[in-house]
Coordinates of C-alpha atoms and ligand atoms in Angstrom, one line a residue:
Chain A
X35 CA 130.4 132.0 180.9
X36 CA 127.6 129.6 181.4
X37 CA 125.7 128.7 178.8
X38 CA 122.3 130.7 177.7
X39 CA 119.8 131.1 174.9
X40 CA 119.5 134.7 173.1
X41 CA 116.9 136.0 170.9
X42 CA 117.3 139.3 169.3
X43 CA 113.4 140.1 168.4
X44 CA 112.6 143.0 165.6
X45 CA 109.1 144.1 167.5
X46 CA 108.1 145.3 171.1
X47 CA 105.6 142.5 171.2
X48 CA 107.7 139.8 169.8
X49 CA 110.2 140.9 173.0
X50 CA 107.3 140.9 175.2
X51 CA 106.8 137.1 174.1
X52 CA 109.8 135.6 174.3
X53 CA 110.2 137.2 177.9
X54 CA 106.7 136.1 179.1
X55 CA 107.2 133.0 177.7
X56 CA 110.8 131.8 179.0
X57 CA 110.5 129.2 181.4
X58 CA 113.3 130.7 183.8
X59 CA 115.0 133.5 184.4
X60 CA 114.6 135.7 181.1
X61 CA 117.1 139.4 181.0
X62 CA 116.8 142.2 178.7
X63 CA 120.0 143.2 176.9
X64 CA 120.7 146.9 176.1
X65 CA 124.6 147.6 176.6
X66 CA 125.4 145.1 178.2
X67 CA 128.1 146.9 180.6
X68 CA 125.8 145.5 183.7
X69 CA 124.8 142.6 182.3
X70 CA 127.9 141.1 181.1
X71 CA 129.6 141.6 184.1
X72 CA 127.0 140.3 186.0
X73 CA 127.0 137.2 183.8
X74 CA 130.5 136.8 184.3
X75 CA 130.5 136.8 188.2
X76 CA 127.9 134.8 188.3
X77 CA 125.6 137.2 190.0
X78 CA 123.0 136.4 187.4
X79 CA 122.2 133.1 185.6
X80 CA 119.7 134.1 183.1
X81 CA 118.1 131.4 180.8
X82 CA 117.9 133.5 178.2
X83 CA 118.9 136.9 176.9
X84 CA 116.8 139.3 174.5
X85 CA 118.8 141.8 172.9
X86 CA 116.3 144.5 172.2
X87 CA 118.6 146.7 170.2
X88 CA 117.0 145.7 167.1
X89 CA 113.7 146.7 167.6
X90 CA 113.4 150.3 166.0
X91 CA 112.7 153.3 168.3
X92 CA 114.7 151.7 170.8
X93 CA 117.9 153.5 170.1
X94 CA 117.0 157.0 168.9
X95 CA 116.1 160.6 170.2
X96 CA 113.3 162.2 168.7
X97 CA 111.8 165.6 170.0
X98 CA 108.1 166.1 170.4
X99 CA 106.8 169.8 170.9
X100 CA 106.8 169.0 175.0
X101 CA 109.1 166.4 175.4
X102 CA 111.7 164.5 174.4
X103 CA 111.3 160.7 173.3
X104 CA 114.2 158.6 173.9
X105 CA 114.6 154.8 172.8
X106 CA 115.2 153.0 176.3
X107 CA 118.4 151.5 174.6
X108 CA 120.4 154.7 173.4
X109 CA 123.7 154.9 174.0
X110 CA 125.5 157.3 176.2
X111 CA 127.5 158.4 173.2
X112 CA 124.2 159.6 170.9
X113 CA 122.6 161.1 174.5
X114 CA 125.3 163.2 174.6
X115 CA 126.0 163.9 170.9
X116 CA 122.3 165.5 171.3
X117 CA 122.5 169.3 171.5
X118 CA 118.8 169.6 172.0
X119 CA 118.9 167.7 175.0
X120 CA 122.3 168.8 176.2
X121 CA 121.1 172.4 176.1
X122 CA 117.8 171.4 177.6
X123 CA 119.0 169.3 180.5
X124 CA 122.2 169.7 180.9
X125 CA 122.1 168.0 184.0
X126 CA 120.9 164.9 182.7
X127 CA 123.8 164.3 180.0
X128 CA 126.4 165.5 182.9
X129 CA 125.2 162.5 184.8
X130 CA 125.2 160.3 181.6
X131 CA 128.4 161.4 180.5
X132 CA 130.2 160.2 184.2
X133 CA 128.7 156.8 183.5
X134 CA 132.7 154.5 183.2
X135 CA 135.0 155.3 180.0
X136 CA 134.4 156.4 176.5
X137 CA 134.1 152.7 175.9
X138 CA 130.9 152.0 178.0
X139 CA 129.6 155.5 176.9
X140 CA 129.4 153.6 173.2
X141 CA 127.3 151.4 174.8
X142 CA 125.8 152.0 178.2
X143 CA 121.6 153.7 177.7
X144 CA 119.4 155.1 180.1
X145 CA 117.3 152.0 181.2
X146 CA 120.3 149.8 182.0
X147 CA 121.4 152.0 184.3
X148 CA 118.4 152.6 185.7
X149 CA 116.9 149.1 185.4
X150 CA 120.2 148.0 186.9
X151 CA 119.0 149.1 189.6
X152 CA 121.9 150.5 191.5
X153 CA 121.6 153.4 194.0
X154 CA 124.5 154.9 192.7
X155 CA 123.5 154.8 189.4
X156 CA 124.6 158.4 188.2
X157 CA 122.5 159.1 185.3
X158 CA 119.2 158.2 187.4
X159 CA 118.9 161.6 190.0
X160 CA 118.9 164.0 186.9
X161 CA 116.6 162.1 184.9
X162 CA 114.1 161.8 187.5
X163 CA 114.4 165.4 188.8
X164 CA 113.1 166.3 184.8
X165 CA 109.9 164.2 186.3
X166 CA 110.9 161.5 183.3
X167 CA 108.2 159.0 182.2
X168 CA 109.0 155.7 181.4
X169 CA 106.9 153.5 178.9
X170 CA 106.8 150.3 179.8
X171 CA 105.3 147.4 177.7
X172 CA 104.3 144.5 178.5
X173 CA 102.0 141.1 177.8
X174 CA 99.0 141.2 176.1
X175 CA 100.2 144.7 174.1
X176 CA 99.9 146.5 177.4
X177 CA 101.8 149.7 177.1
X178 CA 101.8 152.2 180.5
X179 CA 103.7 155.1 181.4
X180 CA 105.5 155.0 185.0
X181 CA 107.4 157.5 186.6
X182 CA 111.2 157.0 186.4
X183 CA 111.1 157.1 190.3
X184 CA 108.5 154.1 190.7
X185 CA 110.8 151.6 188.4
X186 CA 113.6 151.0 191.4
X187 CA 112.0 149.3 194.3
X188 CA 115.8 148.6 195.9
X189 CA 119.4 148.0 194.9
X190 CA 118.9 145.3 191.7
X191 CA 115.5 145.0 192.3
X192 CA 112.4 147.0 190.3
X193 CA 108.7 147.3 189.4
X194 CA 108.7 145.4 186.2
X195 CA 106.8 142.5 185.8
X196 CA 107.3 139.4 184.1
X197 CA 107.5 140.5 180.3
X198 CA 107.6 143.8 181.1
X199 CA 110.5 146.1 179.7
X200 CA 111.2 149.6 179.2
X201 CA 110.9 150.9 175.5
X202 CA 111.1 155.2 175.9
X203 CA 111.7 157.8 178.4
X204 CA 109.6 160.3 178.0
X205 CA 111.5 163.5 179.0
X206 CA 109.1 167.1 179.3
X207 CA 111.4 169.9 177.9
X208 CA 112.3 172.8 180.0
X209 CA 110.1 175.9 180.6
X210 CA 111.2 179.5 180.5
X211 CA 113.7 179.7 183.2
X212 CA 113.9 175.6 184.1
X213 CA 116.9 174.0 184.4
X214 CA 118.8 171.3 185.9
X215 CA 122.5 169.8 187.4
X216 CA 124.0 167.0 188.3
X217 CA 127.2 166.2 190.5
X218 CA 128.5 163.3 192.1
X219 CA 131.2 162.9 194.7
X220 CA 133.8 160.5 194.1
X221 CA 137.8 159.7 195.8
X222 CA 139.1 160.3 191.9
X223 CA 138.5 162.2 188.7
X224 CA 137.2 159.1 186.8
X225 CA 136.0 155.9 186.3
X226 CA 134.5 155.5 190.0
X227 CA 130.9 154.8 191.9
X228 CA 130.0 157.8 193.0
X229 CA 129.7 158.1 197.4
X230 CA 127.1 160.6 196.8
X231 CA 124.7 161.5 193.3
X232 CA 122.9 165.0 193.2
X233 CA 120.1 166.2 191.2
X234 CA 118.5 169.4 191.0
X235 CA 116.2 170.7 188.6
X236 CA 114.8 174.5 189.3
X237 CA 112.2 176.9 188.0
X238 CA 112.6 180.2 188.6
X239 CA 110.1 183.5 188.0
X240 CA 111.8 186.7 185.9
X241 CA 112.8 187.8 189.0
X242 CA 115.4 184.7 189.9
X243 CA 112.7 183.4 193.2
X244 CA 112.2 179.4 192.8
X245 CA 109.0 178.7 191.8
X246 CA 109.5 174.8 191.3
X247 CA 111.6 172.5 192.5
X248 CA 113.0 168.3 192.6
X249 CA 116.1 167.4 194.7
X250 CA 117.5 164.1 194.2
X251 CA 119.9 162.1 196.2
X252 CA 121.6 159.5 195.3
X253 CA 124.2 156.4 196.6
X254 CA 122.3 157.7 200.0
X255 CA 119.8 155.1 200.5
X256 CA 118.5 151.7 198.4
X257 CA 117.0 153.7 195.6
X258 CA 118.1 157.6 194.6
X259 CA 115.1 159.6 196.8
X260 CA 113.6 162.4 195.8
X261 CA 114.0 164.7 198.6
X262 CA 110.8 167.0 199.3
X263 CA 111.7 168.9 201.8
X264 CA 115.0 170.2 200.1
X265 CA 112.8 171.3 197.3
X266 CA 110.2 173.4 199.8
X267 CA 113.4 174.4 201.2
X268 CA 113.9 176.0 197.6
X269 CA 110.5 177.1 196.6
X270 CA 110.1 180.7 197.3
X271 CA 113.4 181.9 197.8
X272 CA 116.0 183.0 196.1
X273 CA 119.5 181.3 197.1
X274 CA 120.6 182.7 200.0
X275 CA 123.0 181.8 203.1
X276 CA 119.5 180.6 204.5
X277 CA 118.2 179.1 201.6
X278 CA 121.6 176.8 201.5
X279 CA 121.7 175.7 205.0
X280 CA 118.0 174.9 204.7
X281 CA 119.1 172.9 202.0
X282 CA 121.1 171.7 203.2
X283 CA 120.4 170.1 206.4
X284 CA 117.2 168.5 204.0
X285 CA 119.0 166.7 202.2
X286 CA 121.5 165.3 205.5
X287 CA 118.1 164.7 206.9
X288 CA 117.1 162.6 203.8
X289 CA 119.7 159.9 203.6
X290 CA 119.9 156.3 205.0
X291 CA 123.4 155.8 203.6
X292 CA 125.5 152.7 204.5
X293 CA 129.6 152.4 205.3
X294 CA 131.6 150.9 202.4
X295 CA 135.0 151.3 201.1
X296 CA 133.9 154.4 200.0
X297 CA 132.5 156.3 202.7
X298 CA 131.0 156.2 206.0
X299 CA 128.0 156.9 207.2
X300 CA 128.5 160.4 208.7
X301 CA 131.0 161.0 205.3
X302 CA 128.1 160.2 203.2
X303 CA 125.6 162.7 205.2
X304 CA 127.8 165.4 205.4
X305 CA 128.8 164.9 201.7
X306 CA 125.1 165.0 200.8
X307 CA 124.3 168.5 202.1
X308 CA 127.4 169.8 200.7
X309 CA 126.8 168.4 197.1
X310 CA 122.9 169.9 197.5
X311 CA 124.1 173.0 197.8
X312 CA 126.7 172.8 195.1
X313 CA 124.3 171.6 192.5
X314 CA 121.5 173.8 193.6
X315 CA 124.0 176.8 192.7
X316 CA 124.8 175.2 189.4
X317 CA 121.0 174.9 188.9
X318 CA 119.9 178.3 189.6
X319 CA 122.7 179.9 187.5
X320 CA 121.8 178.4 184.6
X321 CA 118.3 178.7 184.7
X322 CA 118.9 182.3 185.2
X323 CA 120.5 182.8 182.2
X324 CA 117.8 181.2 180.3
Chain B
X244 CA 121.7 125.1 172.7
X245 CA 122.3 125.4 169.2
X246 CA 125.4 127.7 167.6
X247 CA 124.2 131.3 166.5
X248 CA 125.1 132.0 162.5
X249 CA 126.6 135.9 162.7
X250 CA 127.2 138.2 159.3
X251 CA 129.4 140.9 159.9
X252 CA 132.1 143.2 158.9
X253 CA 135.6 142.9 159.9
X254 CA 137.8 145.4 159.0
X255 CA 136.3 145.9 156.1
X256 CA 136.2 142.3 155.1
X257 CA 132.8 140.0 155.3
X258 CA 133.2 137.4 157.7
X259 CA 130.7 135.0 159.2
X260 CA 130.8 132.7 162.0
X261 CA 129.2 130.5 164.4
X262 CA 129.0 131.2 167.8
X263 CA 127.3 130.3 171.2
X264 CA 125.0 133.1 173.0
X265 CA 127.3 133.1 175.6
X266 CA 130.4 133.6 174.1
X267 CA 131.7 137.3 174.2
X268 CA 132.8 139.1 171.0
X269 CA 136.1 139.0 172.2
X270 CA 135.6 135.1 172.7
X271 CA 135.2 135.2 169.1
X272 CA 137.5 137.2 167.8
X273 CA 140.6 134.9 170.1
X274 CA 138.9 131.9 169.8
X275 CA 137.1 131.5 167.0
X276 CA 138.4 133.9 164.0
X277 CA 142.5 133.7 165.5
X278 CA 142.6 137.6 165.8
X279 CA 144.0 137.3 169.3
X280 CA 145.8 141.2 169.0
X281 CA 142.5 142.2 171.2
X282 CA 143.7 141.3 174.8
X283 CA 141.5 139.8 177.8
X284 CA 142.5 142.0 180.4
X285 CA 140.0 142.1 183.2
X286 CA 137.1 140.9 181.7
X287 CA 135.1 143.6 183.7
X288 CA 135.0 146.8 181.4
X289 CA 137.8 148.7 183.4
X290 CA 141.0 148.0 181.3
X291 CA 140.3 148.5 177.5
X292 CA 142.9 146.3 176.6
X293 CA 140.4 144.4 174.3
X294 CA 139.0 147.9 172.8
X295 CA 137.3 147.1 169.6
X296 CA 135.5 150.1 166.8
X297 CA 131.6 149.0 166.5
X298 CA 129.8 151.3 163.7
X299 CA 132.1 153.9 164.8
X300 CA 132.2 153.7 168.6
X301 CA 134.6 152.0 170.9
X302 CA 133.5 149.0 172.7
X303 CA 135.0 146.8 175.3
X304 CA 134.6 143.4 173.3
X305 CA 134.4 141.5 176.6
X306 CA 130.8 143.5 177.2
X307 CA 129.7 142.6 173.9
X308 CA 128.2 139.2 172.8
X309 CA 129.5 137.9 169.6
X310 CA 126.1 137.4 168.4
X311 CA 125.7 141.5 168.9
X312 CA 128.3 141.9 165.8
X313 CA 125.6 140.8 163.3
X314 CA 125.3 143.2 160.3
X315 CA 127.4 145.7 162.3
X316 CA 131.0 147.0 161.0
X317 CA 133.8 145.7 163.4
X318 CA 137.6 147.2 163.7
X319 CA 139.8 145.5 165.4
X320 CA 144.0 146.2 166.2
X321 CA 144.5 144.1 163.1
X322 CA 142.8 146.4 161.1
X323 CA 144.3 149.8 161.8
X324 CA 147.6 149.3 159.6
X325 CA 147.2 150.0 156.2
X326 CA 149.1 146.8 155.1
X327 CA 152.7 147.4 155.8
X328 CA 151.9 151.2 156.3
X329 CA 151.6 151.8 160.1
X330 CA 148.9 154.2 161.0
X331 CA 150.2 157.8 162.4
X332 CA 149.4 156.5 166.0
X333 CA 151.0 152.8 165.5
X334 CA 154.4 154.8 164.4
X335 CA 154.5 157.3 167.1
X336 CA 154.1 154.8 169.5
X337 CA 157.2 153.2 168.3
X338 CA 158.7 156.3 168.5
X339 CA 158.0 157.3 171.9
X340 CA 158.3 154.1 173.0
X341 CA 154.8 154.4 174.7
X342 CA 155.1 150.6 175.5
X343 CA 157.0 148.3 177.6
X344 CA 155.1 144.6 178.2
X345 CA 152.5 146.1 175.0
X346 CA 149.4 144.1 176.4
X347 CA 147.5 147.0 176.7
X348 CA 148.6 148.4 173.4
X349 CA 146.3 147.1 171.1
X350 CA 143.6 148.8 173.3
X351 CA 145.0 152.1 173.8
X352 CA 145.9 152.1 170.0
X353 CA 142.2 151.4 168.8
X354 CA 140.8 153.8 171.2
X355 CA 143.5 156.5 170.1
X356 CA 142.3 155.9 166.4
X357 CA 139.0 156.1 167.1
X358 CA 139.4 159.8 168.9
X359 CA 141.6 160.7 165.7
X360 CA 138.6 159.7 163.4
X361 CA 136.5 162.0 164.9
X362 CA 139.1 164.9 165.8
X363 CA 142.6 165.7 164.3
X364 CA 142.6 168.5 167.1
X365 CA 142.4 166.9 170.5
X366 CA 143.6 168.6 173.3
X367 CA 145.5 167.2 176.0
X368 CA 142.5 167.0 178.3
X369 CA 140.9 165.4 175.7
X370 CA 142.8 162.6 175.0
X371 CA 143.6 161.9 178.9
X372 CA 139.7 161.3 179.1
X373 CA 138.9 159.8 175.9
X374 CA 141.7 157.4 176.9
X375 CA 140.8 157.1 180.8
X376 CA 139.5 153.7 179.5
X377 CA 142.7 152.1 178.7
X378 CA 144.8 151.0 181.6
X379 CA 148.8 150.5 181.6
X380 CA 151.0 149.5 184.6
X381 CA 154.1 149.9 182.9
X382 CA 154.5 153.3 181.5
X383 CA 152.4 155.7 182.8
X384 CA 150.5 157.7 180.8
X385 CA 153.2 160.3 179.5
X386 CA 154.5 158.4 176.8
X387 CA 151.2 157.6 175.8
X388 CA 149.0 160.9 175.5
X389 CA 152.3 162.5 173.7
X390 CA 152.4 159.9 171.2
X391 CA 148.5 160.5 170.4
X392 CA 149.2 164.1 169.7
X393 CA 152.1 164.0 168.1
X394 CA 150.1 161.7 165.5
X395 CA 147.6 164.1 165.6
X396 CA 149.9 166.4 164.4
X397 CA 151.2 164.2 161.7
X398 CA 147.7 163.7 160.4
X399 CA 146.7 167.3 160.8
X400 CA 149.6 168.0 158.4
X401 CA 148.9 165.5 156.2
X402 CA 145.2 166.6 155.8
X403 CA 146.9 170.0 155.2
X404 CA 145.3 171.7 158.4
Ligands
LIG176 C1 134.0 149.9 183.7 C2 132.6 150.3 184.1 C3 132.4 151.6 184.6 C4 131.1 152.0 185.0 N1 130.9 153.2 185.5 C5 129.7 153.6 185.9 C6 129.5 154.9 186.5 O1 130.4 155.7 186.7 N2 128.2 155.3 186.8 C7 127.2 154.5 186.6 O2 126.1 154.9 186.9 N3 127.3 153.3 186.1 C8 128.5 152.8 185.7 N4 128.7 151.6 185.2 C9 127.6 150.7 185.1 C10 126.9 150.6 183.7 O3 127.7 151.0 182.7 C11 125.6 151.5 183.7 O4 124.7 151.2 184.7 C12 124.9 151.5 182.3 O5 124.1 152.6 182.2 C13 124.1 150.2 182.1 O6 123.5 150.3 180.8 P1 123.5 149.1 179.8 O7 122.7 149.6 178.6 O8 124.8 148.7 179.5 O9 122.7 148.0 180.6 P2 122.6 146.4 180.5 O10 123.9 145.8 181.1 O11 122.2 146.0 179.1 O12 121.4 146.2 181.5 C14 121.5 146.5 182.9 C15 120.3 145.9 183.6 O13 119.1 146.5 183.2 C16 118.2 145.6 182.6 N5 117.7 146.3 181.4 C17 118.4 146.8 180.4 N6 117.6 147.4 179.5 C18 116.3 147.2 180.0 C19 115.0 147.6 179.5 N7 114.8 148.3 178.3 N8 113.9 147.3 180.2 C20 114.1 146.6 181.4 N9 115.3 146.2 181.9 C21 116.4 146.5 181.2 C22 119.1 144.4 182.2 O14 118.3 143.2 182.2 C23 120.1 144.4 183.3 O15 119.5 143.8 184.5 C24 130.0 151.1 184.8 C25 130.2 149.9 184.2 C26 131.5 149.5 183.8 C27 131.7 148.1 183.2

C-alpha cells in the first residue's frame, strides 16, 4: 500500500488538530473494513490516517434517561451484544448485524458505515428512521449535533468539514408502543450489498392506529431517503390491504435507483414497495406487543 | 516517514516491533515477525483466510494496521495449540479431513476457536454464520461445520457439560 502518516490521538481535540492541520488528504480510522480496502485499491490516497479508537467515549454504549449515547467507533459486535438497545431498536442492530462476516462485525461501527458514505450502507435506514443525532466536532472545540440524514450528501461524499469527525450518535429511546425494522434484499443469505435497504420505525396509540411514522429507503437513490409520503401513508391507519398498497406505491414512487449487477431499475422499484410493506408489518407487530 | 514502535501481545507472549503506517497487521505478522500461518487470501475482507483473535474478537488482519495491535492482545493460528497438544478443533479437523489445499485452514480454525471460546453449544446455524466469513474452494462446507461440532462436543465433555 502506499505509503502514509498515522497518528492515533488520546483527545477529540487533539483529533480535530491533526486533521485540520494535515496538509493533504487527512481520513479518520474507525474499523477500517472501508478504509483499508479503499486504501488498497487505490480509491483513496490519504496523507495521513487518525485512528480515533483511542480516544475514550468513542467505543462505548452508555444509556441516558431519553437516549442512548453511542461512541461513533463501536464495533458491530458490542452494538449488538447490547440488550438495551437490541430490545429498544431492534431494527437498528438487525441492520448492523447484516453488515459482512463475524470478522468485520469485530470491527466495523456505526460512523464508518455511514461516513462511508455508501447508499447501500445497511445499518444507516434504521438508524436514521430512530431520528439519530450525530455529534460532530470540529476546529476551534466546536461540537454540533446533525441529523444522521444531513451527514451523506451522495455516494462517498458527506457534510463534514475539514477537521470535522463524528464522536456519538445520539439515539432517543422508544416510547410506549414505538418500534422499528430493518430488511434488505439481497441474491444470497450472506455476505452481499443489499439491492434494496428498508427502514421503518412506527408509533402506535393503545388501540394499534399509527400515530408516528419514518420510512427509509435505501440502495434506491445516492443517499438512503427518508420517504414522507410512505410515512403519511402510515399515519392514521391501522395496516390494512389499503394501508399496504398506499405504502407501497410511496415508496416505488420514492426511488431513483440505478441498473448494476444487482438489479435493474424496474427490479429495484418493484423490490422497494414490496420490502416497505414487509418491514412495515414487522414494525407494527412489534410495537404492538410493547 | 519514520517506522511506528508497536507493544503488544502475541499469544500470550510480549512482542514489539517496528512498522510502517501502511503496513497491515497481517504485513506484520508474514513479514516482519515470520508467523506466515495467517494467509493473504483476497486482501479485501471476504475470505478470512488471515483471521486473527484481537481482545477477544475476530478480525481480518488485512483490515487492520499493524500499528492498531498496540497494547492489544493478539492470537494468531500459531497460538491455538497448546505446545504439541492440538486444540479440540485442530484434531477434528484432522479427523474429518475438513481440508484439502489447507490455505484457508488457519482462518477457519481461528474463527472456529473463537466461536468455542464464547459457546461450547453452537448450533449448526450458528456455526454456518459465525463461519460465513471463511471461504474454501476445496471442500465445501460439510467437513468443515461437522468438525466444529464434533469439537464442541469434545470440549463440552471435557468441561463436564
Ligand atoms: C467483506 C466485507 C463485507 C461487508 N459487508 C457489508 C454489508 O453487508 N453492509 C454494509 O453496509 N457494509 C458492508 N461492508 C462495509 C463496511 O464493513 C461497513 O461500511 C462498516 O460499517 C464500516 O465501518 P468501519 O468502522 O470499518 O469504517 P472505516 O473503514 O474505518 O471508515 C469508513 C469511512 O468512514 C470514515 N469515518 C470513519 N469513522 C469516522 C468518524 N468518526 N467521523 C467521520 N468519518 C469517519 C472514514 O474516513 C472512511 O472514509 C463490508 C465490508 C467488507 C470488507
Amino acid at each position: 500500500m502506499p505509503r502514509v502518516n498515522f497518528a492515533a490521538p488520546a483527545t477529540v481535540d487533539e483529533a480535530v488538530a491533526v486533521l485540520a492541520g494535515s496538509s493533504g488528504l487527512a481520513k479518520v480510522l474507525s474499523g477500517g473494513t472501508d478504509l483499508l480496502v479503499q486504501l488498497r485499491s487505490g480509491r483513496t490516497r490519504p496523507e495521513l490516517i487518525v485512528d480515533t479508537k483511542r480516544i475514550p467515549g468513542l467505543i462505548g454504549i452508555r444509556e441516558e434517561a431519553d437516549k442512548f449515547v453511542i461512541g461513533a467507533a463501536t464495533p458491530g459486535v458490542m452494538l449488538s451484544a447490547n440488550h438495551a438497545l437490541d430490545h429498544a431498536w431492534p431494527g437498528i442492530i438487525e441492520g448492523v448485524d447484516l453488515i459482512g462476516s463475524q470478522q468485520i462485525q469485530g470491527r466495523a461501527s456505526l460512523a464508518g458505515n455511514l461516513c462511508n458514505a455508501s447508499p447501500a450502507a445497511d445499518s444507516v435506514p434504521a438508524v436514521i428512521a430512530a431520528r439519530t443525532t450525530c455529534v460532530v466536532a470540529g476546529p476551534g472545540g466546536s461540537r454540533r449535533t446533525v441529523p444522521a440524514e444531513q451527514i451523506c450528501t451522495g455516494p462517498g461524499r458527506t457534510s463534514l468539514g475539514k477537521g470535522e469527525f463524528l464522536i456519538e450518535f445520539h439515539i432517543p429511546k422508544p416510547r410506549p408502543h414505538q418500534c422499528d425494522a430493518y430488511l434488505r434484499f439481497i441474491p444470497r443469505t450472506e455476505m452481499d450489498i443489499a439491492v434494496v435497504g428498508c427502514g421503518v420505525n412506527v408509533t402506535l396509540d393503545a388501540g394499534g392506529t399509527c400515530t408516528d411514522a419514518r420510512v427509509v429507503l435505501g440502495a434506491v437513490a445516492p443517499t438512503a431517503v427518508i420517504v414522507d409520503e410512505a410515512a403519511q401513508a402510515l399515519i392514521g391507519h391501522k395496516l390494512d390491504a389499503d394501508t399496504l398498497a398506499r405504502l407501497d406505491a410511496a415508496a416505488q414512487r420514492a426511488t431513483k435507483p440505478i441498473t448494476d449487477k444487482r438489479g435493474t431499475i424496474e427490479y429495484r422499484t418493484k423490490v422497494a414497495g414490496v420490502l416497505a410493506r414487509r418491514v412495515a408489518a414487522i414494525a407494527f407487530e412489534r410495537a404492538a406487543a410493547r | 516517514m519514520s517506522k511506528h514502535h508497536v507493544t503488544t501481545t502475541i499469544n500470550g507472549e510480549p512482542m514489539e516491533y517496528l512498522c510502517e503506517a501502511q503496513q497491515t497487521m497481517l504485513d506484520v505478522l508474514r513479514d516482519e515477525l515470520g508467523l506466515t500461518g495467517s494467509k493473504e487470501g483476497c486482501s479485501s475482507g471476504d475470505c478470512g483466510a488471515c483471521t486473527i483473535i484481537v481482545d477477544g474478537n475476530i478480525t481480518c488482519s488485512c483490515l487492520m494496521l499493524g500499528v492498531e495491535a498496540e497494547g492489544r492482545k493478539i492470537e494468531t493460528i500459531e497460538g491455538i495449540a497448546q505446545g504439541d497438544r492440538l486444540h479440540p478443533v485442530q484434531q477434528k479437523f484432522l479427523e474429518h479431513a475438513a481440508l484439502q489445499c489447507g490455505f484457508c485452514t488457519p482462518g477457519f480454525i481461528v474463527a472456529a476457536k473463537a466461536l468455542l471460546d464464547t459457546t461450547l453449544n453452537p448450533t449448526e446455524e450458528e456455526a454456518r454464520y459465525w463461519l460465513a466469513g471463511n471461504l474454501c474452494r476445496c471442500t465445501g462446507y460439510d467437513k468443515i461445520i461437522r468438525a466444529v461440532l464434533d469439537a464442541a462436543a469434545v470440549m463440552r465433555a471435557e468441561a463436564g457439560r
